[in-house]
Each structure stands twice: as structure tokens, then as C-alpha cells.
Coordinates of C-alpha atoms in Angstrom, one line a residue:
M1 CA 92.9 133.4 99.4
Q2 CA 91.5 131.7 102.9
Q3 CA 90.0 128.2 103.6
I4 CA 88.3 126.6 105.9
Y5 CA 88.4 123.4 106.6
G6 CA 85.4 122.0 107.7
K7 CA 83.8 119.0 109.7
H8 CA 82.6 117.1 106.7
G9 CA 87.0 116.8 105.5
F10 CA 85.6 120.2 102.6
F11 CA 88.3 123.1 102.1
R12 CA 85.4 126.3 101.1
F13 CA 87.1 129.3 99.4
S14 CA 86.3 132.9 98.4
S15 CA 85.2 131.3 94.8
G16 CA 83.2 128.4 95.8
E17 CA 83.4 125.3 98.4
S18 CA 85.3 122.0 96.8
R19 CA 84.6 119.0 96.1
G20 CA 85.3 115.1 97.6
L21 CA 87.2 112.5 96.3
R22 CA 84.2 109.9 96.1
G23 CA 82.0 111.9 94.1
L24 CA 84.5 113.4 91.2
R25 CA 82.7 111.6 87.3
S26 CA 85.1 111.6 84.6
G27 CA 83.7 114.2 81.8
E28 CA 83.7 117.1 84.6
T29 CA 85.7 120.0 84.0
G30 CA 86.5 123.1 86.1
I31 CA 87.0 120.9 89.6
S32 CA 87.9 122.4 92.9
T33 CA 89.6 119.9 95.5
V34 CA 92.2 118.8 98.3
G35 CA 93.8 116.3 99.3
R36 CA 97.3 114.8 100.6
V37 CA 99.2 113.2 97.8
L38 CA 101.1 109.8 98.7
E39 CA 102.7 109.1 95.6
V40 CA 104.5 111.2 92.9
A41 CA 106.5 110.5 90.1
R42 CA 107.9 110.5 86.2
R43 CA 106.1 108.3 84.3
E44 CA 106.5 108.0 80.3
L45 CA 102.6 107.2 78.9
Q46 CA 101.3 106.7 75.9
T47 CA 98.8 109.0 74.8
K48 CA 96.8 108.8 71.6
D49 CA 97.4 112.7 70.3
R50 CA 101.3 113.0 71.9
G51 CA 102.3 109.6 71.2
R52 CA 104.7 108.5 74.6
Q53 CA 105.1 111.9 77.0
R54 CA 106.8 111.9 80.4
V55 CA 104.1 113.1 83.2
L56 CA 104.2 113.4 86.8
Y57 CA 102.1 110.1 87.8
G58 CA 100.1 110.4 91.7
V59 CA 97.8 109.8 94.0
L60 CA 95.6 112.5 96.0
A61 CA 93.4 111.0 99.0
D62 CA 90.7 112.9 101.6
E63 CA 89.1 110.8 103.7
S64 CA 86.4 110.0 101.5
A65 CA 88.7 108.6 98.7
K66 CA 91.8 108.4 96.7
V67 CA 91.9 109.6 92.8
P68 CA 95.4 109.8 90.4
F69 CA 96.1 112.4 88.5
I70 CA 98.4 113.4 85.7
S71 CA 100.0 116.1 85.5
G72 CA 101.5 117.3 81.7
V73 CA 104.0 119.9 83.1
A74 CA 106.6 120.8 85.8
R75 CA 104.1 121.1 89.0
E76 CA 107.0 122.0 91.9
E77 CA 103.9 122.1 94.1
L78 CA 103.0 118.2 93.7
T79 CA 105.6 116.8 96.2
R80 CA 104.4 114.0 98.6
N81 CA 102.8 114.1 101.8
S82 CA 102.1 117.5 100.7
V83 CA 98.3 118.9 101.3
V84 CA 97.1 120.8 98.4
A85 CA 94.1 121.8 96.5
L86 CA 93.2 122.3 93.1
E87 CA 90.9 124.2 91.0
N88 CA 90.1 124.3 87.0
V89 CA 90.8 120.5 86.8
P90 CA 89.7 118.1 84.7
V91 CA 88.2 115.2 85.5
K92 CA 89.4 112.0 82.9
R93 CA 89.6 108.4 82.5
W94 CA 93.0 106.6 82.3
K95 CA 92.9 103.2 82.4
E96 CA 89.7 102.7 83.1
L97 CA 89.9 105.0 86.4
P98 CA 88.1 108.5 86.7
T99 CA 91.9 110.7 86.6
L100 CA 92.2 114.3 88.5
Y101 CA 94.5 116.5 84.6
V102 CA 96.3 118.9 86.3
G103 CA 96.7 120.7 83.5
A104 CA 98.4 124.0 82.4
S105 CA 95.3 126.0 83.5
A106 CA 94.6 124.6 86.7
N107 CA 95.6 126.6 89.7
L108 CA 97.5 125.1 92.9
H109 CA 98.1 125.8 95.7
V110 CA 99.7 124.9 98.4
L111 CA 98.2 123.9 101.9
G112 CA 100.9 122.5 104.3
T113 CA 101.9 119.9 105.8
D114 CA 100.5 119.5 109.5
I115 CA 97.3 121.2 108.9
E116 CA 93.7 119.5 109.9
F117 CA 94.1 117.2 107.4
P118 CA 94.3 113.2 107.9
S119 CA 97.2 112.1 107.5
F120 CA 99.2 110.1 105.4
A121 CA 99.8 106.8 107.1
E122 CA 95.9 107.5 107.6
L123 CA 94.9 108.1 103.5
N124 CA 97.9 105.4 102.7
K125 CA 95.0 103.1 103.6
P126 CA 92.7 101.6 101.4
R127 CA 88.8 102.2 101.5
M128 CA 85.8 100.2 102.5
M129 CA 83.1 99.3 100.1
Q130 CA 80.6 97.7 99.7
I131 CA 79.5 96.7 96.2
G132 CA 76.0 98.0 95.9
E133 CA 78.6 102.0 96.4
L134 CA 80.6 100.2 93.9
L135 CA 78.1 99.1 91.1
C136 CA 76.6 103.1 91.2
G137 CA 79.7 104.7 90.4
D138 CA 82.4 105.8 88.3
G139 CA 85.2 103.6 89.2
A140 CA 87.3 103.2 92.2
F141 CA 91.1 102.9 93.3
D142 CA 92.4 100.7 96.2
V143 CA 89.7 99.6 97.9
L144 CA 88.5 96.5 100.2
I145 CA 85.1 94.4 99.7
E146 CA 84.6 92.0 102.0
A147 CA 82.0 89.4 99.9
A148 CA 81.5 85.5 98.8
V149 CA 82.2 84.1 95.8
V150 CA 79.1 83.2 94.4
S151 CA 80.6 81.7 91.1
T152 CA 83.5 80.8 89.1
S153 CA 84.3 80.5 86.2
T154 CA 86.2 77.5 84.0
P155 CA 90.0 77.9 83.0
A156 CA 89.3 78.1 79.5
E157 CA 87.3 81.2 79.4
N158 CA 89.8 83.7 81.2
S159 CA 93.7 83.5 80.1
P160 CA 95.5 81.7 83.0
G161 CA 96.8 84.3 86.2
E162 CA 93.3 86.1 85.2
R163 CA 90.3 83.9 86.6
M164 CA 86.9 85.5 86.7
V165 CA 84.7 85.1 89.2
R166 CA 81.7 86.3 90.5
V167 CA 80.9 88.0 94.9
D168 CA 78.3 89.1 96.6
D169 CA 78.9 91.2 99.7
G170 CA 74.7 91.3 100.7
T171 CA 74.7 94.7 98.1
G172 CA 75.2 93.8 94.7
V173 CA 77.0 91.1 93.1
L174 CA 81.0 92.2 91.4
A175 CA 82.9 90.1 88.9
L176 CA 86.3 89.4 90.1
I177 CA 89.9 89.5 87.9
V178 CA 92.2 87.8 89.9
R179 CA 96.2 88.3 88.8
D180 CA 97.9 86.3 91.3
R181 CA 98.5 82.4 90.6
A182 CA 98.9 82.0 94.0
D183 CA 95.5 84.2 95.2
E184 CA 94.0 82.3 91.4
E185 CA 93.6 78.9 93.2
L186 CA 93.6 79.9 96.8
I187 CA 89.8 81.2 95.1
R188 CA 87.0 78.3 95.6
F189 CA 82.7 78.7 95.0
G190 CA 81.3 79.5 98.8
M191 CA 84.2 80.8 101.1
G192 CA 84.6 84.2 102.3
L193 CA 87.4 86.7 100.4
R194 CA 88.7 90.1 102.0
V195 CA 90.4 92.0 98.3
R196 CA 92.3 95.0 97.8
G197 CA 92.2 96.8 93.9
N198 CA 90.3 98.7 92.1
A199 CA 86.9 98.5 90.2
I200 CA 87.0 99.3 86.9
C201 CA 83.1 100.9 86.5
S202 CA 80.9 102.2 82.7
G203 CA 78.0 101.8 81.1
G204 CA 78.8 98.0 80.6
G205 CA 79.0 97.0 84.5
C206 CA 81.9 96.8 86.5
V207 CA 84.4 94.7 86.9
F208 CA 87.0 94.4 90.1
M209 CA 90.6 93.6 89.7
A210 CA 91.6 92.4 92.6
E211 CA 95.7 92.8 93.0
A212 CA 95.2 91.2 96.9
V213 CA 93.1 88.2 98.1
K214 CA 92.6 86.9 101.4
E215 CA 90.1 84.4 102.8
Q216 CA 87.9 85.6 105.7
S217 CA 85.8 85.4 108.4
A218 CA 82.7 82.7 108.5
A219 CA 80.4 85.2 108.9
I220 CA 80.7 87.1 105.9
L221 CA 79.9 84.4 103.7
I222 CA 77.1 83.2 105.7
Q223 CA 75.8 86.9 105.1
A224 CA 76.1 87.0 102.1
M225 CA 75.5 83.4 101.2
Q226 CA 72.1 84.4 102.5
S227 CA 71.8 87.4 100.6
F228 CA 72.2 86.1 97.0
L229 CA 69.6 83.0 97.8
C230 CA 67.8 84.8 99.0
R231 CA 67.8 87.0 95.9
Y232 CA 68.4 83.5 93.7
T233 CA 65.9 81.1 94.4

């Protein structure tokens, strides 16, 4: 099988062109894609049909996104730092995120480690995204947003450690759930934030599950607040 890595990050195969990871949506089937394995480990997961099951769980990345994957069968090809081509793979939702399910019918091809493909160090970094992009998507794994706090919840509305706030970056408004108590105490109305985590999106909206929160520069705050005031005043 021949493969060519193009300037847009895609490999082309004799059977067709592979898809970038960012564009994948849950419910799709027969997906062909290429990525570098960032994480892989055996886990025991609770499934609806088979109860508790030991699987391979990991993270695949290309220059556009990171996507979790699950394999219920042993796959020696899925090793850390290897670039792999996957064919005939469905995308399902797991923990509310689009996830590649590498079943027995999937085809895997190891392309190597030191090939012309973004490096492990480069791909392991979170991607910066705008809220507007997240609102139009199907969820995003390990991304960064920069936004201003435009509203906060009262303690009675959410359980401790899961305080919800709303943030605006000029392209849209997003609900933010902060799990860490120290990060929760940091947040106040009007401050700028740089947040790392996962965007959980569905037909009912989009929520950002914050894993790490840092205060951001005043320039980001002013820009986002101006956009917010223009839309709601």
C-alpha cells in the first residue's frame, strides 16, 4: 500500500484519502485516518452490552486534533509514538466525546516513528481553539481557550468543586465547569482566563470541562468583554 503525506496533513491510499481527526463526528463509520499514538494503556471499562471489559484505551493525534480511541481486541500496532493508518473505523461517543472504536474489522498499518509527520512533542501540546469553533463541533479533546468571565453561578446551583461559569472570547459564549477547588476560588466576574480541558458538545449545547485554569492578560479580557457588551447591550 502506498501512502503520500501532503502539506495539509493527509495520507492518500489506493483506496481513497484519509480524514483529518478534527472533522470526525460520532456516528460516522468506515473512517480512514492517520495519526501518531500519544497514549496507550489497558483499562477496564463499564460497557452497556458486555459489562466490565478490558480494552486498549489511548489518544491519537494529527496536526488538527487529538481523539481518544478504544480497542476491544489486542493490537500490537498501537504503541506509543508510532504513526498508524487506520481504515474501516467507526466513531462513537464515549464520555460524551467522539472516540475511534478500533474493532476486529479495522485495518491498521504502522507507518513508522521517524517519518514525515508532526513529532510527538508537537502533537502532545493542546490545540488553541475559539469558542465559535467548539459550538459548531461535536466535542473536542484536550484543547485551550482564552476568554473572559461574563457570569458566575451561585454556590447553591452546583455541587462543591463543580462551579459553573460562562465565558466569552468574542466568537461565542460557553458554559465552563471547574472541578478543581483552587481553580474555582480563582475565578471571578470580569477576569480573563486561559483554560485547558475537553469540550462536551451535543444538541443541547456545549460545556467546557476545565482541567487547568490560569488568569490571562488584560488584552484578552478587554476584547472579549467588548464583544460581549456589543451583543447583549
